[in-house]
């Protein structure tokens, strides 16, 4: 199985999505700390762990990175801790994120990153060995089926998806906005929250095969194998 992405284009930038360019998120990444939340329309808040995102990869992160195979695509890479840690483990890695602040932070760590959505054209489509959806990024786009389909297009046949899931058995699609808790909300956008059972329910009909699940450091992870044939 060939998993190496092409050498070109790894530091180019493209169109960004407005919600994650909002000042609350940009400011939090620049400062290295929150408070920062995803706020639903009913006022419910989901805390975002900016401090952990901006720190070095922790033991739970490394439990996922140890399972990576071949070249690694970090979808929604944020400030780039996983890009840097996977590269240090010898992988060829690309991070993609719709926040310029996140991409800039990743580049400062010495990682490769693109300002791009996972649904945009990306280098090495169909040849990545592993894709990462960590830190709640299974929620990107608010449509788990569409996201899983897109990740399957990006991976090589038999490639691996490693996703972090919610601790609860939750399966919801909501509109949220980024909020700093001080009355500075970002633009509304669709998001999803999935526990491990929900992710497996969405993945199996699409041809994904479970390749492992584990919990460490209070965080839950699932590994899914892409079918070797479309």
mmCIF file of C-alpha atoms in Angstrom:
data_model
loop_
_atom_site.group_PDB
_atom_site.id
_atom_site.type_symbol
_atom_site.label_atom_id
_atom_site.label_comp_id
_atom_site.label_asym_id
_atom_site.label_seq_id
_atom_site.Cartn_x
_atom_site.Cartn_y
_atom_site.Cartn_z
ATOM 1 C CA UNK A 1 0.000 0.000 0.000
ATOM 2 C CA UNK A 2 1.464 3.355 -1.028
ATOM 3 C CA UNK A 3 0.796 5.999 1.610
ATOM 4 C CA UNK A 4 3.261 8.802 0.836
ATOM 5 C CA UNK A 5 1.653 12.130 -0.076
ATOM 6 C CA UNK A 6 3.175 14.325 -2.783
ATOM 7 C CA UNK A 7 5.976 16.705 -1.862
ATOM 8 C CA UNK A 8 4.342 19.836 -3.293
ATOM 9 C CA UNK A 9 1.813 22.215 -1.824
ATOM 10 C CA UNK A 10 2.271 21.415 1.840
ATOM 11 C CA UNK A 11 2.593 25.015 2.966
ATOM 12 C CA UNK A 12 0.172 26.702 0.630
ATOM 13 C CA UNK A 13 -2.947 28.385 1.923
ATOM 14 C CA UNK A 14 -6.497 28.451 0.622
ATOM 15 C CA UNK A 15 -9.950 29.743 1.548
ATOM 16 C CA UNK A 16 -10.809 29.711 5.254
ATOM 17 C CA UNK A 17 -14.184 29.198 6.887
ATOM 18 C CA UNK A 18 -15.442 32.201 8.835
ATOM 19 C CA UNK A 19 -16.465 30.587 12.163
ATOM 20 C CA UNK A 20 -12.967 29.529 13.193
ATOM 21 C CA UNK A 21 -11.466 32.870 12.117
ATOM 22 C CA UNK A 22 -13.601 34.634 14.741
ATOM 23 C CA UNK A 23 -11.686 36.674 17.292
ATOM 24 C CA UNK A 24 -12.510 34.437 20.308
ATOM 25 C CA UNK A 25 -10.811 31.413 18.743
ATOM 26 C CA UNK A 26 -7.932 33.354 17.202
ATOM 27 C CA UNK A 27 -7.256 35.175 20.460
ATOM 28 C CA UNK A 28 -7.353 31.953 22.479
ATOM 29 C CA UNK A 29 -4.780 30.286 20.230
ATOM 30 C CA UNK A 30 -2.538 33.338 20.282
ATOM 31 C CA UNK A 31 -2.740 33.532 24.075
ATOM 32 C CA UNK A 32 -2.468 29.774 24.585
ATOM 33 C CA UNK A 33 -5.464 29.564 26.911
ATOM 34 C CA UNK A 34 -9.228 29.996 27.249
ATOM 35 C CA UNK A 35 -11.864 30.331 28.372
ATOM 36 C CA UNK A 36 -13.378 29.162 25.106
ATOM 37 C CA UNK A 37 -16.597 27.265 24.419
ATOM 38 C CA UNK A 38 -18.898 25.969 21.743
ATOM 39 C CA UNK A 39 -22.306 27.425 22.592
ATOM 40 C CA UNK A 40 -25.546 25.872 21.338
ATOM 41 C CA UNK A 41 -28.558 28.032 20.511
ATOM 42 C CA UNK A 42 -30.176 26.944 23.805
ATOM 43 C CA UNK A 43 -27.205 28.334 25.750
ATOM 44 C CA UNK A 44 -25.533 24.995 26.562
ATOM 45 C CA UNK A 45 -21.730 25.314 26.630
ATOM 46 C CA UNK A 46 -19.087 22.777 25.604
ATOM 47 C CA UNK A 47 -15.696 23.807 27.059
ATOM 48 C CA UNK A 48 -12.786 23.734 24.611
ATOM 49 C CA UNK A 49 -9.454 22.669 26.106
ATOM 50 C CA UNK A 50 -7.245 25.331 24.526
ATOM 51 C CA UNK A 51 -4.455 24.861 27.068
ATOM 52 C CA UNK A 52 -4.125 21.171 26.159
ATOM 53 C CA UNK A 53 -4.302 21.953 22.451
ATOM 54 C CA UNK A 54 -1.421 24.411 22.773
ATOM 55 C CA UNK A 55 0.733 22.124 24.940
ATOM 56 C CA UNK A 56 2.837 19.150 23.905
ATOM 57 C CA UNK A 57 1.086 15.915 22.960
ATOM 58 C CA UNK A 58 0.068 14.121 26.163
ATOM 59 C CA UNK A 59 -0.145 10.416 26.998
ATOM 60 C CA UNK A 60 -3.646 10.101 25.518
ATOM 61 C CA UNK A 61 -2.503 11.752 22.279
ATOM 62 C CA UNK A 62 0.480 9.416 22.101
ATOM 63 C CA UNK A 63 -1.804 6.401 22.528
ATOM 64 C CA UNK A 64 -3.384 7.440 19.223
ATOM 65 C CA UNK A 65 -0.136 8.348 17.485
ATOM 66 C CA UNK A 66 1.414 4.964 18.300
ATOM 67 C CA UNK A 67 -1.291 3.386 16.119
ATOM 68 C CA UNK A 68 -0.630 5.615 13.093
ATOM 69 C CA UNK A 69 0.458 3.935 9.879
ATOM 70 C CA UNK A 70 2.383 5.565 7.040
ATOM 71 C CA UNK A 71 1.700 9.196 6.155
ATOM 72 C CA UNK A 72 -0.628 11.082 8.503
ATOM 73 C CA UNK A 73 -3.296 13.688 7.729
ATOM 74 C CA UNK A 74 -4.399 15.623 10.842
ATOM 75 C CA UNK A 75 -7.860 17.007 10.041
ATOM 76 C CA UNK A 76 -8.614 20.118 12.076
ATOM 77 C CA UNK A 77 -5.038 20.194 13.339
ATOM 78 C CA UNK A 78 -5.492 23.281 15.545
ATOM 79 C CA UNK A 79 -2.187 24.656 16.845
ATOM 80 C CA UNK A 80 -0.317 21.592 15.628
ATOM 81 C CA UNK A 81 0.757 19.529 18.629
ATOM 82 C CA UNK A 82 -0.163 16.242 16.911
ATOM 83 C CA UNK A 83 1.491 17.287 13.647
ATOM 84 C CA UNK A 84 4.724 17.964 15.535
ATOM 85 C CA UNK A 85 4.502 14.795 17.630
ATOM 86 C CA UNK A 86 3.721 12.522 14.674
ATOM 87 C CA UNK A 87 6.596 14.046 12.689
ATOM 88 C CA UNK A 88 8.910 13.399 15.638
ATOM 89 C CA UNK A 89 7.860 9.738 15.456
ATOM 90 C CA UNK A 90 9.042 9.590 11.837
ATOM 91 C CA UNK A 91 5.757 10.045 9.967
ATOM 92 C CA UNK A 92 5.228 12.361 7.035
ATOM 93 C CA UNK A 93 2.460 14.607 8.324
ATOM 94 C CA UNK A 94 0.184 17.342 7.037
ATOM 95 C CA UNK A 95 -2.229 19.336 9.155
ATOM 96 C CA UNK A 96 -5.269 21.059 7.683
ATOM 97 C CA UNK A 97 -7.334 23.678 9.462
ATOM 98 C CA UNK A 98 -9.683 26.522 8.540
ATOM 99 C CA UNK A 99 -8.083 28.883 11.072
ATOM 100 C CA UNK A 100 -5.123 30.962 9.953
ATOM 101 C CA UNK A 101 -4.020 31.288 13.589
ATOM 102 C CA UNK A 102 -3.975 27.484 13.913
ATOM 103 C CA UNK A 103 -2.005 27.040 10.695
ATOM 104 C CA UNK A 104 0.484 29.727 11.720
ATOM 105 C CA UNK A 105 1.006 28.052 15.097
ATOM 106 C CA UNK A 106 1.594 24.693 13.413
ATOM 107 C CA UNK A 107 4.127 26.208 11.027
ATOM 108 C CA UNK A 108 5.966 27.828 13.948
ATOM 109 C CA UNK A 109 6.333 24.348 15.467
ATOM 110 C CA UNK A 110 8.035 23.273 12.251
ATOM 111 C CA UNK A 111 5.052 21.285 10.981
ATOM 112 C CA UNK A 112 3.455 21.325 7.537
ATOM 113 C CA UNK A 113 -0.068 22.770 7.401
ATOM 114 C CA UNK A 114 -2.635 24.047 4.937
ATOM 115 C CA UNK A 115 -5.343 26.654 5.464
ATOM 116 C CA UNK A 116 -8.104 24.492 4.061
ATOM 117 C CA UNK A 117 -11.258 22.570 4.884
ATOM 118 C CA UNK A 118 -11.223 18.786 4.768
ATOM 119 C CA UNK A 119 -13.888 19.113 2.059
ATOM 120 C CA UNK A 120 -11.549 21.166 -0.174
ATOM 121 C CA UNK A 121 -9.096 19.579 -2.588
ATOM 122 C CA UNK A 122 -6.109 18.258 -0.636
ATOM 123 C CA UNK A 123 -2.695 16.841 -1.576
ATOM 124 C CA UNK A 124 -2.344 13.077 -1.791
ATOM 125 C CA UNK A 125 -6.049 12.244 -1.998
ATOM 126 C CA UNK A 126 -6.515 8.477 -1.895
ATOM 127 C CA UNK A 127 -2.965 7.865 -0.631
ATOM 128 C CA UNK A 128 -2.855 8.820 3.042
ATOM 129 C CA UNK A 129 -2.031 6.010 5.452
ATOM 130 C CA UNK A 130 -3.783 7.485 8.506
ATOM 131 C CA UNK A 131 -6.279 10.274 9.103
ATOM 132 C CA UNK A 132 -6.801 11.856 12.528
ATOM 133 C CA UNK A 133 -10.044 13.349 13.854
ATOM 134 C CA UNK A 134 -9.016 14.307 17.391
ATOM 135 C CA UNK A 135 -10.332 16.885 19.897
ATOM 136 C CA UNK A 136 -13.948 16.477 18.835
ATOM 137 C CA UNK A 137 -13.258 16.845 15.112
ATOM 138 C CA UNK A 138 -15.659 14.004 14.286
ATOM 139 C CA UNK A 139 -18.123 16.896 14.556
ATOM 140 C CA UNK A 140 -16.744 18.821 11.561
ATOM 141 C CA UNK A 141 -19.545 19.852 9.210
ATOM 142 C CA UNK A 142 -22.323 18.535 11.437
ATOM 143 C CA UNK A 143 -22.831 15.504 9.155
ATOM 144 C CA UNK A 144 -20.939 12.356 10.262
ATOM 145 C CA UNK A 145 -21.836 10.417 7.108
ATOM 146 C CA UNK A 146 -20.481 13.115 4.812
ATOM 147 C CA UNK A 147 -17.306 13.429 6.876
ATOM 148 C CA UNK A 148 -16.676 9.669 6.966
ATOM 149 C CA UNK A 149 -17.253 9.495 3.218
ATOM 150 C CA UNK A 150 -14.757 12.309 2.667
ATOM 151 C CA UNK A 151 -12.123 10.707 4.888
ATOM 152 C CA UNK A 152 -12.510 7.454 2.950
ATOM 153 C CA UNK A 153 -11.718 9.379 -0.243
ATOM 154 C CA UNK A 154 -8.538 10.747 1.330
ATOM 155 C CA UNK A 155 -7.181 7.457 2.679
ATOM 156 C CA UNK A 156 -5.443 4.728 0.734
ATOM 157 C CA UNK A 157 -7.329 1.424 0.467
ATOM 158 C CA UNK A 158 -7.025 -0.223 3.864
ATOM 159 C CA UNK A 159 -6.056 3.115 5.452
ATOM 160 C CA UNK A 160 -6.732 3.926 9.081
ATOM 161 C CA UNK A 161 -8.943 6.576 10.679
ATOM 162 C CA UNK A 162 -8.250 7.369 14.340
ATOM 163 C CA UNK A 163 -11.025 9.426 15.921
ATOM 164 C CA UNK A 164 -11.636 10.781 19.389
ATOM 165 C CA UNK A 165 -15.227 10.380 20.561
ATOM 166 C CA UNK A 166 -17.361 11.865 23.313
ATOM 167 C CA UNK A 167 -17.351 10.053 26.652
ATOM 168 C CA UNK A 168 -21.153 9.794 26.627
ATOM 169 C CA UNK A 169 -23.223 7.728 24.205
ATOM 170 C CA UNK A 170 -24.363 10.848 22.364
ATOM 171 C CA UNK A 171 -25.368 11.338 18.731
ATOM 172 C CA UNK A 172 -26.423 14.901 18.022
ATOM 173 C CA UNK A 173 -26.217 17.490 15.288
ATOM 174 C CA UNK A 174 -26.494 21.091 16.413
ATOM 175 C CA UNK A 175 -25.719 24.659 15.403
ATOM 176 C CA UNK A 176 -23.031 26.206 17.604
ATOM 177 C CA UNK A 177 -20.793 29.232 17.729
ATOM 178 C CA UNK A 178 -17.422 29.876 19.327
ATOM 179 C CA UNK A 179 -17.796 31.885 22.536
ATOM 180 C CA UNK A 180 -15.197 33.183 24.976
ATOM 181 C CA UNK A 181 -17.667 33.474 27.844
ATOM 182 C CA UNK A 182 -17.427 37.250 27.781
ATOM 183 C CA UNK A 183 -20.040 38.122 25.193
ATOM 184 C CA UNK A 184 -17.865 37.763 22.113
ATOM 185 C CA UNK A 185 -19.527 35.011 20.040
ATOM 186 C CA UNK A 186 -18.355 33.866 16.642
ATOM 187 C CA UNK A 187 -20.493 32.968 13.638
ATOM 188 C CA UNK A 188 -22.913 30.024 13.890
ATOM 189 C CA UNK A 189 -21.995 26.766 12.139
ATOM 190 C CA UNK A 190 -23.154 23.095 12.147
ATOM 191 C CA UNK A 191 -21.422 20.631 14.486
ATOM 192 C CA UNK A 192 -21.916 17.049 15.650
ATOM 193 C CA UNK A 193 -21.131 15.193 18.878
ATOM 194 C CA UNK A 194 -20.650 11.433 18.706
ATOM 195 C CA UNK A 195 -19.884 8.826 21.315
ATOM 196 C CA UNK A 196 -18.164 5.598 20.295
ATOM 197 C CA UNK A 197 -21.394 3.593 19.699
ATOM 198 C CA UNK A 198 -22.786 6.384 17.509
ATOM 199 C CA UNK A 199 -19.615 6.658 15.433
ATOM 200 C CA UNK A 200 -19.622 2.903 14.846
ATOM 201 C CA UNK A 201 -23.300 3.026 13.834
ATOM 202 C CA UNK A 202 -22.520 5.668 11.218
ATOM 203 C CA UNK A 203 -19.314 3.997 10.026
ATOM 204 C CA UNK A 204 -20.339 0.383 9.475
ATOM 205 C CA UNK A 205 -22.863 0.964 6.647
ATOM 206 C CA UNK A 206 -20.182 2.973 4.819
ATOM 207 C CA UNK A 207 -17.760 0.043 4.763
ATOM 208 C CA UNK A 208 -15.553 1.037 7.694
ATOM 209 C CA UNK A 209 -14.308 -1.835 9.848
ATOM 210 C CA UNK A 210 -13.565 -1.393 13.583
ATOM 211 C CA UNK A 211 -9.846 -1.750 14.265
ATOM 212 C CA UNK A 212 -9.772 -0.900 17.960
ATOM 213 C CA UNK A 213 -11.225 1.284 20.680
ATOM 214 C CA UNK A 214 -9.723 2.453 23.945
ATOM 215 C CA UNK A 215 -9.996 4.999 26.739
ATOM 216 C CA UNK A 216 -7.063 6.728 28.397
ATOM 217 C CA UNK A 217 -6.630 9.921 30.369
ATOM 218 C CA UNK A 218 -10.396 10.353 30.469
ATOM 219 C CA UNK A 219 -10.588 10.424 26.659
ATOM 220 C CA UNK A 220 -12.086 7.872 24.255
ATOM 221 C CA UNK A 221 -10.726 6.814 20.870
ATOM 222 C CA UNK A 222 -11.777 4.582 17.981
ATOM 223 C CA UNK A 223 -9.698 3.209 15.112
ATOM 224 C CA UNK A 224 -11.532 2.394 11.875
ATOM 225 C CA UNK A 225 -10.118 0.651 8.818
ATOM 226 C CA UNK A 226 -11.169 1.745 5.357
ATOM 227 C CA UNK A 227 -12.328 -1.056 3.070
ATOM 228 C CA UNK A 228 -9.603 -2.170 0.655
ATOM 229 C CA UNK A 229 -12.042 -1.887 -2.236
ATOM 230 C CA UNK A 230 -14.393 0.999 -2.907
#
